Short mmCIF file of C-alpha atoms and ligand atoms in Angstrom, two decimals:
data_model
loop_
_atom_site.label_atom_id
_atom_site.label_comp_id
_atom_site.label_asym_id
_atom_site.label_seq_id
_atom_site.Cartn_x
_atom_site.Cartn_y
_atom_site.Cartn_z
CA MET A 1 96.98 43.07 -130.33
CA SER A 2 95.30 40.28 -130.95
CA LYS A 3 97.08 37.19 -132.99
CA ILE A 4 95.61 34.83 -134.85
CA ALA A 5 97.58 32.25 -136.50
CA ILE A 6 95.90 31.02 -139.71
CA LEU A 7 96.58 27.10 -140.22
CA PRO A 8 94.69 25.76 -143.59
CA GLY A 9 96.32 22.75 -143.64
CA ASP A 10 95.01 19.96 -146.24
CA GLY A 11 92.66 19.20 -149.35
CA ILE A 12 89.98 21.86 -149.12
CA GLY A 13 91.57 23.44 -145.91
CA VAL A 14 93.08 25.51 -148.04
CA GLU A 15 89.85 26.48 -149.72
CA ILE A 16 87.39 27.22 -146.95
CA ILE A 17 90.15 29.18 -145.03
CA ALA A 18 90.46 31.38 -148.22
CA GLU A 19 86.77 31.69 -147.07
CA ALA A 20 87.34 32.77 -143.56
CA ARG A 21 90.09 34.86 -144.29
CA LYS A 22 87.71 36.98 -146.08
CA VAL A 23 84.77 37.17 -144.22
CA LEU A 24 87.00 38.31 -140.75
CA ALA A 25 89.15 40.84 -143.02
CA CYS A 26 85.35 42.05 -144.21
CA LEU A 27 84.92 43.25 -139.75
CA ASP A 28 85.66 46.40 -138.45
CA LEU A 29 88.48 44.77 -136.36
CA SER A 30 92.07 44.87 -136.45
CA PHE A 31 93.93 42.18 -135.38
CA GLU A 32 97.79 40.38 -136.83
CA MET A 33 96.75 36.98 -139.10
CA GLU A 34 100.05 35.19 -139.75
CA GLN A 35 99.97 31.99 -142.04
CA ALA A 36 101.69 28.42 -141.30
CA GLU A 37 101.77 25.28 -143.22
CA VAL A 38 100.44 22.26 -141.14
CA GLY A 39 99.99 19.03 -141.87
CA GLY A 40 101.01 17.39 -145.08
CA ALA A 41 101.41 20.31 -146.72
CA ALA A 42 104.04 20.75 -143.70
CA TYR A 43 105.15 17.80 -144.14
CA VAL A 44 106.09 17.91 -147.52
CA ALA A 45 108.00 21.79 -146.98
CA HIS A 46 109.60 21.23 -143.47
CA GLY A 47 109.71 17.19 -143.35
CA HIS A 48 107.09 17.28 -140.59
CA PRO A 49 103.94 17.62 -140.16
CA LEU A 50 104.27 20.67 -137.38
CA PRO A 51 107.41 22.30 -137.47
CA ASP A 52 108.93 24.14 -134.49
CA SER A 53 107.96 27.06 -136.77
CA THR A 54 104.38 26.55 -136.85
CA LEU A 55 103.58 25.20 -133.77
CA ASN A 56 105.76 28.59 -131.93
CA LEU A 57 103.45 30.57 -133.76
CA ALA A 58 100.27 28.74 -132.41
CA LYS A 59 102.10 28.95 -129.18
CA SER A 60 102.17 32.62 -129.60
CA ALA A 61 99.09 33.42 -130.69
CA ASP A 62 95.63 34.31 -128.53
CA ALA A 63 93.97 32.26 -131.02
CA ILE A 64 94.28 28.86 -134.37
CA LEU A 65 92.16 28.86 -137.16
CA PHE A 66 92.67 25.55 -138.46
CA GLY A 67 91.91 24.25 -141.51
CA ALA A 68 91.83 20.45 -141.96
CA VAL A 69 94.44 18.61 -142.71
CA GLY A 70 94.81 14.89 -144.39
CA ASP A 71 95.48 12.83 -148.22
CA TRP A 72 95.83 9.63 -148.63
CA GLN A 73 99.29 9.78 -150.48
CA PHE A 74 100.06 10.36 -146.80
CA ASP A 75 98.55 7.34 -145.53
CA LYS A 76 101.51 5.29 -146.08
CA LEU A 77 103.68 7.03 -143.81
CA GLU A 78 104.75 6.13 -140.57
CA ARG A 79 101.94 7.15 -137.64
CA ALA A 80 104.63 10.19 -136.27
CA LEU A 81 104.90 11.46 -139.67
CA ARG A 82 101.41 10.93 -140.51
CA PRO A 83 99.64 15.08 -141.07
CA GLU A 84 96.58 13.93 -137.96
CA GLN A 85 99.34 13.85 -135.91
CA ALA A 86 99.65 17.89 -136.29
CA ILE A 87 96.41 18.11 -134.24
CA LEU A 88 97.24 15.71 -131.31
CA GLY A 89 100.13 17.70 -131.39
CA LEU A 90 98.46 20.92 -130.74
CA ARG A 91 96.44 19.84 -128.90
CA LYS A 92 99.01 18.45 -126.71
CA ASN A 93 101.41 21.17 -126.61
CA LEU A 94 98.78 23.46 -125.83
CA GLN A 95 96.50 21.71 -123.64
CA LEU A 96 93.31 22.11 -124.77
CA PHE A 97 91.15 20.39 -122.86
CA ALA A 98 87.57 21.68 -123.88
CA ASN A 99 86.01 20.90 -127.15
CA PHE A 100 82.82 22.37 -128.36
CA ARG A 101 80.87 21.10 -130.88
CA PRO A 102 77.70 22.95 -131.53
CA ALA A 103 75.10 21.31 -133.23
CA ILE A 104 72.61 23.41 -134.56
CA CYS A 105 69.74 22.49 -137.11
CA TYR A 106 68.82 25.85 -138.97
CA GLU A 107 65.28 25.78 -140.47
CA GLU A 108 66.27 26.14 -143.46
CA LEU A 109 68.33 22.82 -144.15
CA THR A 110 65.31 20.54 -142.07
CA ALA A 111 65.23 18.77 -145.59
CA ALA A 112 68.67 18.04 -145.48
CA SER A 113 68.78 15.50 -142.05
CA THR A 114 68.05 11.76 -141.99
CA LEU A 115 65.09 11.94 -138.94
CA LYS A 116 62.28 13.84 -139.41
CA PRO A 117 61.96 17.34 -140.01
CA GLU A 118 59.84 17.66 -136.24
CA ILE A 119 62.41 15.84 -134.41
CA VAL A 120 65.27 18.03 -135.51
CA ALA A 121 63.80 21.60 -136.30
CA GLY A 122 65.10 24.05 -134.41
CA LEU A 123 67.63 21.41 -132.74
CA ASP A 124 70.47 23.53 -130.49
CA ILE A 125 72.80 21.56 -128.60
CA LEU A 126 76.13 21.99 -127.51
CA ILE A 127 78.85 19.04 -126.72
CA ILE A 128 81.46 19.75 -124.23
CA ARG A 129 83.67 16.83 -125.20
CA GLU A 130 86.73 16.12 -122.81
CA LEU A 131 90.14 16.30 -125.11
CA THR A 132 93.36 15.91 -123.22
CA GLY A 133 92.79 12.31 -121.12
CA ASP A 134 90.72 9.14 -121.26
CA ILE A 135 91.85 5.78 -123.22
CA TYR A 136 92.79 7.51 -125.95
CA PHE A 137 95.73 8.58 -123.95
CA GLY A 138 96.23 6.27 -120.60
CA GLN A 139 99.32 4.53 -120.32
CA PRO A 140 99.56 1.57 -119.91
CA ARG A 141 98.65 0.57 -123.47
CA GLY A 142 99.64 -1.89 -125.76
CA ARG A 143 100.57 -5.71 -126.95
CA ARG A 144 101.18 -8.39 -125.21
CA GLU A 145 101.18 -12.41 -124.35
CA SER A 146 97.88 -12.85 -121.97
CA PRO A 147 98.51 -12.97 -118.84
CA ASP A 148 95.28 -14.51 -117.93
CA GLY A 149 91.89 -15.94 -118.56
CA ALA A 150 90.54 -18.39 -120.73
CA PHE A 151 93.30 -16.62 -123.03
CA ALA A 152 96.07 -16.61 -120.94
CA GLY A 153 98.95 -16.85 -123.03
CA ALA A 154 97.67 -15.30 -126.66
CA PRO A 155 98.43 -12.31 -128.22
CA GLU A 156 95.64 -9.47 -126.88
CA ALA A 157 96.09 -5.78 -127.05
CA PHE A 158 95.06 -3.14 -124.39
CA ASP A 159 94.46 0.15 -123.06
CA THR A 160 94.42 1.80 -120.73
CA MET A 161 90.96 4.58 -119.43
CA ARG A 162 91.80 6.53 -116.80
CA TYR A 163 91.04 10.45 -115.63
CA THR A 164 92.37 12.05 -112.20
CA LYS A 165 90.38 14.41 -110.37
CA PRO A 166 91.74 17.59 -111.54
CA GLU A 167 90.78 16.48 -115.09
CA ILE A 168 87.05 16.00 -114.78
CA GLU A 169 86.59 19.41 -111.88
CA ARG A 170 88.04 21.54 -115.04
CA ILE A 171 85.98 20.13 -117.84
CA ALA A 172 83.28 20.29 -115.48
CA HIS A 173 83.40 24.10 -114.45
CA VAL A 174 83.80 24.51 -118.23
CA ALA A 175 80.61 22.63 -118.84
CA PHE A 176 78.34 24.31 -115.81
CA GLN A 177 79.45 28.24 -116.56
CA ALA A 178 78.52 27.08 -120.14
CA ALA A 179 75.35 25.20 -119.64
CA ARG A 180 74.98 28.90 -117.23
CA LYS A 181 74.60 30.76 -120.45
CA ARG A 182 72.41 28.82 -121.77
CA ARG A 183 69.63 27.28 -120.63
CA GLY A 184 70.37 25.98 -117.38
CA LYS A 185 70.68 22.22 -118.04
CA LEU A 186 73.89 19.66 -118.42
CA LEU A 187 73.54 16.85 -118.81
CA SER A 188 76.63 14.43 -118.27
CA VAL A 189 77.10 11.60 -120.01
CA ASP A 190 78.97 8.52 -118.36
CA LYS A 191 79.10 4.86 -118.36
CA ALA A 192 79.03 5.19 -114.11
CA ASN A 193 76.89 1.30 -114.06
CA VAL A 194 80.24 -0.75 -115.54
CA LEU A 195 83.30 1.34 -115.78
CA GLU A 196 85.49 2.38 -112.53
CA THR A 197 86.16 5.74 -114.47
CA PHE A 198 82.80 6.79 -114.85
CA GLN A 199 81.78 6.04 -111.53
CA PHE A 200 84.40 8.47 -110.38
CA TRP A 201 83.61 10.97 -113.17
CA ARG A 202 79.82 11.26 -111.95
CA ASP A 203 80.96 12.14 -108.07
CA VAL A 204 83.02 14.75 -109.07
CA VAL A 205 80.73 16.50 -111.30
CA THR A 206 78.29 15.86 -108.47
CA GLU A 207 80.16 17.62 -106.70
CA VAL A 208 81.34 20.51 -108.70
CA HIS A 209 77.52 21.38 -109.09
CA ALA A 210 77.34 22.24 -105.14
CA GLY A 211 79.19 25.41 -106.52
CA TYR A 212 76.62 26.21 -109.79
CA PRO A 213 73.16 25.33 -107.15
CA ASP A 214 71.54 27.90 -110.08
CA VAL A 215 71.75 24.92 -112.64
CA GLU A 216 69.77 22.07 -112.79
CA LEU A 217 72.37 18.36 -113.43
CA GLU A 218 71.22 15.58 -114.73
CA HIS A 219 73.41 11.83 -115.35
CA MET A 220 72.51 9.91 -118.11
CA TYR A 221 74.09 6.68 -119.25
CA VAL A 222 75.76 6.95 -122.66
CA ASP A 223 74.33 3.84 -124.76
CA ASN A 224 70.37 5.87 -123.46
CA ALA A 225 72.31 9.23 -124.87
CA ALA A 226 72.77 7.63 -128.12
CA MET A 227 69.76 6.38 -127.65
CA GLN A 228 67.81 10.21 -126.88
CA LEU A 229 69.99 12.05 -129.30
CA VAL A 230 68.13 10.23 -132.53
CA LYS A 231 64.68 9.58 -130.83
CA ALA A 232 64.48 13.46 -129.15
CA PRO A 233 67.29 15.36 -129.53
CA LYS A 234 65.66 18.69 -128.49
CA ARG A 235 65.44 17.92 -124.93
CA LEU A 236 69.17 17.88 -124.77
CA ASP A 237 71.15 21.40 -124.24
CA VAL A 238 74.62 20.75 -122.90
CA VAL A 239 76.35 17.62 -122.99
CA VAL A 240 79.62 17.08 -121.40
CA THR A 241 81.32 13.54 -121.50
CA GLY A 242 84.63 12.14 -121.26
CA ASN A 243 86.81 12.04 -124.86
CA MET A 244 85.86 8.82 -126.32
CA PHE A 245 82.41 9.08 -124.96
CA GLY A 246 82.50 12.63 -126.94
CA ASP A 247 84.18 11.25 -130.51
CA ILE A 248 81.15 9.36 -131.32
CA LEU A 249 77.90 11.64 -130.42
CA SER A 250 79.50 14.67 -131.13
CA ASP A 251 79.94 13.02 -134.65
CA GLU A 252 76.18 11.25 -133.81
CA ALA A 253 75.12 14.72 -133.48
CA ALA A 254 76.61 16.02 -136.20
CA MET A 255 74.63 13.98 -138.82
CA LEU A 256 71.28 14.99 -137.31
CA THR A 257 71.89 18.05 -138.93
CA GLY A 258 72.40 17.04 -142.18
CA SER A 259 75.73 18.29 -143.15
CA ILE A 260 78.77 17.69 -141.83
CA GLY A 261 80.10 20.90 -144.13
CA MET A 262 78.09 23.46 -141.96
CA LEU A 263 79.34 22.25 -137.96
CA PRO A 264 82.03 24.22 -136.24
CA SER A 265 83.79 23.60 -133.76
CA ALA A 266 86.43 25.25 -130.22
CA SER A 267 89.31 23.39 -128.65
CA LEU A 268 89.73 25.52 -125.75
CA ASN A 269 92.70 25.71 -122.72
CA ASP A 270 92.24 27.58 -119.34
CA ARG A 271 93.80 30.87 -120.90
CA LYS A 272 91.08 30.87 -123.38
CA GLN A 273 93.48 30.46 -126.05
CA GLY A 274 91.71 28.80 -128.18
CA LEU A 275 92.32 26.34 -131.83
CA TYR A 276 89.37 26.76 -133.87
CA GLU A 277 87.92 24.52 -137.08
CA PRO A 278 85.10 22.69 -138.44
CA SER A 279 84.38 19.98 -138.00
CA HIS A 280 84.60 17.89 -140.75
CA GLY A 281 88.17 16.54 -142.91
CA SER A 282 90.51 17.55 -145.57
CA ALA A 283 87.48 16.10 -147.81
CA PRO A 284 90.31 14.41 -150.68
CA ASP A 285 87.44 13.68 -152.39
CA ILE A 286 86.22 17.20 -153.20
CA ALA A 287 89.49 19.16 -153.29
CA GLY A 288 90.21 21.60 -155.40
CA LYS A 289 86.54 21.61 -157.00
CA GLY A 290 86.04 24.39 -155.51
CA ILE A 291 82.78 22.33 -154.06
CA ALA A 292 83.22 22.81 -150.80
CA ASN A 293 80.81 24.12 -147.91
CA PRO A 294 83.26 26.86 -146.25
CA LEU A 295 80.17 27.65 -143.29
CA ALA A 296 81.58 25.59 -141.30
CA THR A 297 84.89 27.43 -140.89
CA ILE A 298 83.57 30.21 -141.14
CA LEU A 299 81.18 29.99 -138.31
CA SER A 300 84.80 29.04 -136.48
CA ALA A 301 86.00 31.95 -137.51
CA ALA A 302 82.67 33.10 -134.96
CA MET A 303 83.48 30.66 -132.47
CA MET A 304 86.90 32.65 -132.36
CA LEU A 305 85.86 35.60 -132.04
CA ARG A 306 83.49 34.53 -129.16
CA PHE A 307 85.70 32.57 -126.24
CA SER A 308 89.28 33.51 -127.12
CA LEU A 309 88.87 37.36 -128.88
CA ASP A 310 85.97 38.43 -126.78
CA GLN A 311 83.81 39.85 -129.43
CA GLU A 312 80.80 38.50 -128.86
CA ALA A 313 79.06 40.63 -131.06
CA ALA A 314 81.18 40.40 -134.34
CA ALA A 315 79.97 37.33 -133.41
CA GLN A 316 76.69 37.49 -134.03
CA ARG A 317 77.08 39.47 -137.16
CA ILE A 318 78.65 36.49 -138.10
CA GLU A 319 75.89 34.05 -137.44
CA ALA A 320 73.47 36.64 -138.83
CA ALA A 321 74.80 36.46 -141.91
CA VAL A 322 75.09 33.08 -142.56
CA LYS A 323 71.43 32.54 -141.58
CA SER A 324 70.84 35.23 -144.51
CA VAL A 325 72.61 33.65 -146.98
CA LEU A 326 70.81 30.24 -146.16
CA ALA A 327 67.58 32.08 -146.18
CA GLN A 328 68.19 33.36 -149.88
CA GLY A 329 68.06 30.18 -150.68
CA LEU A 330 71.77 29.36 -151.33
CA ARG A 331 73.58 26.03 -150.66
CA THR A 332 76.95 24.59 -151.57
CA ALA A 333 76.67 20.81 -152.57
CA ASP A 334 76.57 18.91 -149.79
CA ILE A 335 73.21 20.68 -148.80
CA HIS A 336 71.66 21.34 -151.97
CA SER A 337 67.90 20.41 -152.43
CA GLU A 338 65.36 21.30 -155.17
CA GLY A 339 64.30 24.52 -155.37
CA THR A 340 67.59 26.06 -153.87
CA ARG A 341 70.41 27.51 -155.69
CA LYS A 342 73.39 25.81 -156.01
CA VAL A 343 77.19 27.45 -155.75
CA GLY A 344 80.83 27.18 -154.88
CA THR A 345 82.85 27.40 -151.80
CA ALA A 346 83.99 31.21 -152.88
CA GLU A 347 80.75 32.50 -154.20
CA MET A 348 78.90 31.13 -150.58
CA GLY A 349 81.92 32.84 -149.06
CA ASP A 350 81.27 36.17 -151.10
CA ALA A 351 77.58 36.07 -150.40
CA VAL A 352 78.84 36.25 -146.31
CA VAL A 353 80.87 39.42 -147.02
CA ALA A 354 77.88 41.06 -148.73
CA ALA A 355 75.39 39.47 -145.75
CA LEU A 356 77.50 41.67 -143.87
CA LYS A 357 78.16 44.51 -145.44
CA ALA A 358 74.27 44.44 -145.83
CA GLN A 359 74.56 44.92 -141.87
CA GLY A 360 75.40 48.39 -142.31
P1 LIG B 401 86.36 13.96 -144.84
O1 LIG B 401 84.85 14.56 -143.41
O2 LIG B 401 87.26 14.73 -145.05
O3 LIG B 401 85.18 14.24 -145.42
C1 LIG B 401 84.01 12.93 -145.35
C2 LIG B 401 82.11 13.00 -146.90
O4 LIG B 401 82.33 14.68 -146.32
C3 LIG B 401 83.11 13.73 -147.91
O5 LIG B 401 82.55 13.10 -148.95
C4 LIG B 401 83.36 14.83 -147.79
O6 LIG B 401 84.27 15.15 -149.73
C5 LIG B 401 82.58 14.96 -147.43
N1 LIG B 401 82.38 16.66 -146.38
C6 LIG B 401 83.77 17.07 -145.93
N2 LIG B 401 83.86 17.89 -145.07
C7 LIG B 401 82.69 18.93 -146.83
C8 LIG B 401 82.56 19.88 -146.76
N3 LIG B 401 82.73 21.38 -146.00
N4 LIG B 401 81.79 20.05 -148.16
C9 LIG B 401 81.49 19.77 -148.72
N5 LIG B 401 81.17 18.24 -148.56
C10 LIG B 401 82.00 17.68 -147.32
O7 LIG B 401 86.10 12.41 -143.56
P2 LIG B 401 87.18 11.81 -144.55
O8 LIG B 401 86.91 11.16 -145.67
O9 LIG B 401 87.68 9.95 -143.31
O10 LIG B 401 88.19 12.24 -144.14
C11 LIG B 401 89.30 12.74 -145.25
C12 LIG B 401 91.07 12.91 -144.68
O11 LIG B 401 90.72 13.93 -143.42
C13 LIG B 401 91.67 11.79 -144.09
O12 LIG B 401 92.74 11.83 -143.48
C14 LIG B 401 91.13 12.33 -142.52
O13 LIG B 401 92.42 11.59 -141.22
C15 LIG B 401 91.27 13.23 -142.66
N6 LIG B 401 90.74 14.35 -141.39
C16 LIG B 401 91.28 15.26 -140.84
C17 LIG B 401 90.38 15.85 -139.93
C18 LIG B 401 90.68 17.88 -138.97
O14 LIG B 401 91.60 18.06 -139.60
N7 LIG B 401 89.82 17.20 -137.90
C19 LIG B 401 89.37 15.02 -139.45
C20 LIG B 401 88.64 13.84 -139.91
C21 LIG B 401 89.59 13.65 -140.84
#
């Protein structure tokens, strides 16, 4: 039987995971679910944001459904004990190198975007970000006295951007395979004109392309990609890029859709084990008020069924149920507009459950 580790975390994490659990429970599927603390909640209970008990549960599970971590009260802790370290620890320990961030603009929500409706209506982009390499993890890094140049002797800080060939190859394979399941188009984003690392990235992605002649590959510099995302986002379908560029572009793409409360994400390793979480954080400003949008988490549960648990039909049922509640005019505060009905977190979760039951 498949095993799901449920890690609600902090802030609205607890509220939105409760709704995703309701949705999973009403599907006619049997899996084992075990819940544990993570982030600030785990620090309070066990003195560490990712205690061994939680890490071992995550390792033993086929998939992890994660809420969000972080709260201002933990910002004074030393870096290693801060809630956000739990996510980095899970990514590192489970080797979750492929991050999937879909940015979908639902027809009913085009008005929530800051861009003109005709630019975003029908938008459906999948950004695949490499998650365990690049300048975020490259060594050496640190502070020192500048060894040369015009400011030799002055204090400086430095990081190292690097990618090995196998790291680029494995994310490229994931991206080509994802593109194959969609429109057969892949855009690889780099900065090959300036950075050695990303000229290498371009060369390796081009090499991997030889195994996917049915997929059309295009390369684009990251500055142009940032512009295209706001100018003509519907031109894009599957986008693959490195850790830092993906971090920035996926947030930009998220904003095209109007609300971060709608966007799921998946981080996978090469065994299809994955961590599924909403793209947003723990939103301490609205935590405990019962007004958070649970749909990103519910849609993350759908991605989990699709990618880690081989339950494509159930994933599609959840996605159809979400579309149906939006079509009924139900909206949490973050996506509410005139003429729609404002509902709270639990009422939105209940509506998705009702829509699932109505599917028969
Ligand atoms: P955030 O995403 O938590 O919130 C940004 C804004 O979006 C807030 O106004 C919030 O109310 C709103 N928002 C977010 N999710 C929402 C939802 N589901 N429904 C309605 N509104 C929603 O980002 P932040 O405020 O920069 O960070 C808050 C905390 O979350 C920090 O401690 C940060 O480190 C942490 N964080 C965690 C993750 C994660 O767990 N993966 C990701 C990002 C930030």
